[in-house]
Amino acid sequence: MSREDRDVVRAMYDAFNRADTDTILELADPAVSVEDHAVIDGATYEGRNGVVQFLRFQAEAFSAQSVELEEMVETADEIVAVIRLRGEGPISRVPLEGRFCHVWQIGGGMVRRLRVYVTKQEALEAVGS
């Protein structure tokens, strides 16, 4: 993976933390795929409209969200990112925190595919490492 690819991943997290949907969509390939592997709803979201739906669904599950990038593991074709997600229950306002893993596929400076996993082991197995 190139430095540019790593920069795209970091820019996506920065935009997420600012709730900057416009930047997220600019960095997403028009045919992007977001696959949730049993973290929130287990669904696959297609295209930029799918990204908006995924973000909306996630915002309903957690409010006041922020992501901290803890680690990046690069493979030949993808980046595995270990993240800490913080937020609140949307009604209870109880603080929530969890560690998850994202598998990013970047091409041409844009996100082509994002897969979301519960554990680093699952993510690494998905990329064949």
C-alpha positions in Angstrom: 0.0 0.0 0.0 1.2 3.5 -0.7 1.5 6.5 1.6 -1.4 8.0 -0.4 -3.6 5.0 0.5 -2.7 5.3 4.2 -3.5 9.1 4.0 -7.0 8.3 2.5 -7.7 6.0 5.5 -6.6 8.7 8.0 -8.6 11.3 6.1 -11.7 9.1 6.4 -11.3 8.9 10.1 -10.7 12.6 10.5 -13.8 13.4 8.4 -15.8 10.9 10.5 -14.7 12.6 13.7 -15.8 16.0 12.3 -19.1 14.5 11.1 -18.0 15.7 7.6 -20.1 13.5 5.3 -19.2 15.6 2.3 -15.5 14.7 2.6 -16.3 11.0 3.3 -18.4 10.9 0.1 -15.7 12.7 -1.9 -13.2 10.0 -0.8 -15.6 7.2 -1.6 -15.6 5.6 -5.1 -19.1 5.9 -6.7 -19.2 2.0 -6.6 -17.9 1.7 -3.0 -19.1 -1.2 -0.9 -19.4 -1.1 2.9 -19.8 -4.6 4.4 -20.7 -4.9 8.1 -19.7 -8.3 9.3 -22.0 -8.5 12.3 -20.8 -5.4 14.1 -24.0 -3.3 13.8 -26.5 -4.9 11.4 -24.6 -7.4 9.2 -25.7 -5.6 6.0 -23.8 -4.6 2.9 -24.2 -1.0 1.6 -23.5 -0.2 -2.0 -22.5 3.1 -3.5 -22.3 6.6 -2.0 -26.0 6.4 -1.1 -25.2 3.2 0.8 -22.4 5.1 2.7 -25.0 7.7 3.8 -27.3 4.9 4.9 -24.5 3.2 6.8 -23.5 6.4 8.6 -27.1 7.2 9.4 -27.7 3.7 10.8 -24.5 3.9 12.9 -25.5 7.3 14.2 -28.8 5.8 15.4 -26.9 3.1 17.3 -24.3 5.6 18.8 -24.4 9.3 19.2 -21.5 11.7 19.8 -19.2 9.2 18.0 -15.4 9.5 17.6 -12.8 7.1 16.3 -9.3 6.7 17.3 -6.9 4.8 15.0 -4.8 2.5 17.1 -2.9 0.5 14.5 -2.6 -0.1 10.7 -1.5 -3.4 9.2 -0.7 -3.2 5.5 -1.1 -6.1 3.1 -0.4 -6.1 -0.6 -3.9 -4.9 -1.5 -5.6 -3.7 1.7 -5.1 -1.9 5.0 -6.4 -3.4 8.3 -7.1 -0.7 10.8 -7.7 -1.4 14.5 -9.9 1.4 15.8 -11.5 2.4 19.1 -15.0 3.7 18.7 -16.4 5.9 21.4 -19.9 7.3 21.6 -23.0 7.4 23.8 -26.3 5.6 23.8 -28.6 7.8 21.8 -31.3 7.9 24.5 -29.5 6.9 27.7 -26.4 9.0 27.0 -24.4 6.2 28.7 -20.8 6.2 27.4 -20.0 3.3 25.1 -16.7 2.2 23.8 -15.5 -0.7 21.7 -12.6 -1.9 19.6 -13.3 -2.9 16.0 -11.3 -3.5 12.8 -11.8 -2.1 9.4 -10.4 -3.6 6.2 -9.9 -0.8 3.6 -9.4 -1.3 -0.1 -8.2 1.8 -1.7 -7.7 2.5 -5.4 -7.0 5.7 -7.3 -7.1 7.7 -4.1 -10.6 6.6 -3.2 -12.2 4.0 -0.9 -13.4 1.1 -3.1 -14.4 -1.3 -0.3 -14.7 -1.2 3.5 -15.3 -4.3 5.6 -16.1 -4.0 9.3 -15.2 -6.7 11.8 -15.4 -7.2 15.5 -11.8 -8.5 16.0 -8.4 -8.1 14.5 -8.1 -11.8 14.0 -11.3 -11.8 11.9 -10.0 -9.0 9.8 -6.6 -10.6 9.3 -8.2 -13.9 8.3 -10.4 -12.0 5.8 -7.3 -10.6 4.1 -5.4 -13.9 4.3 -2.8 -12.9 6.8 
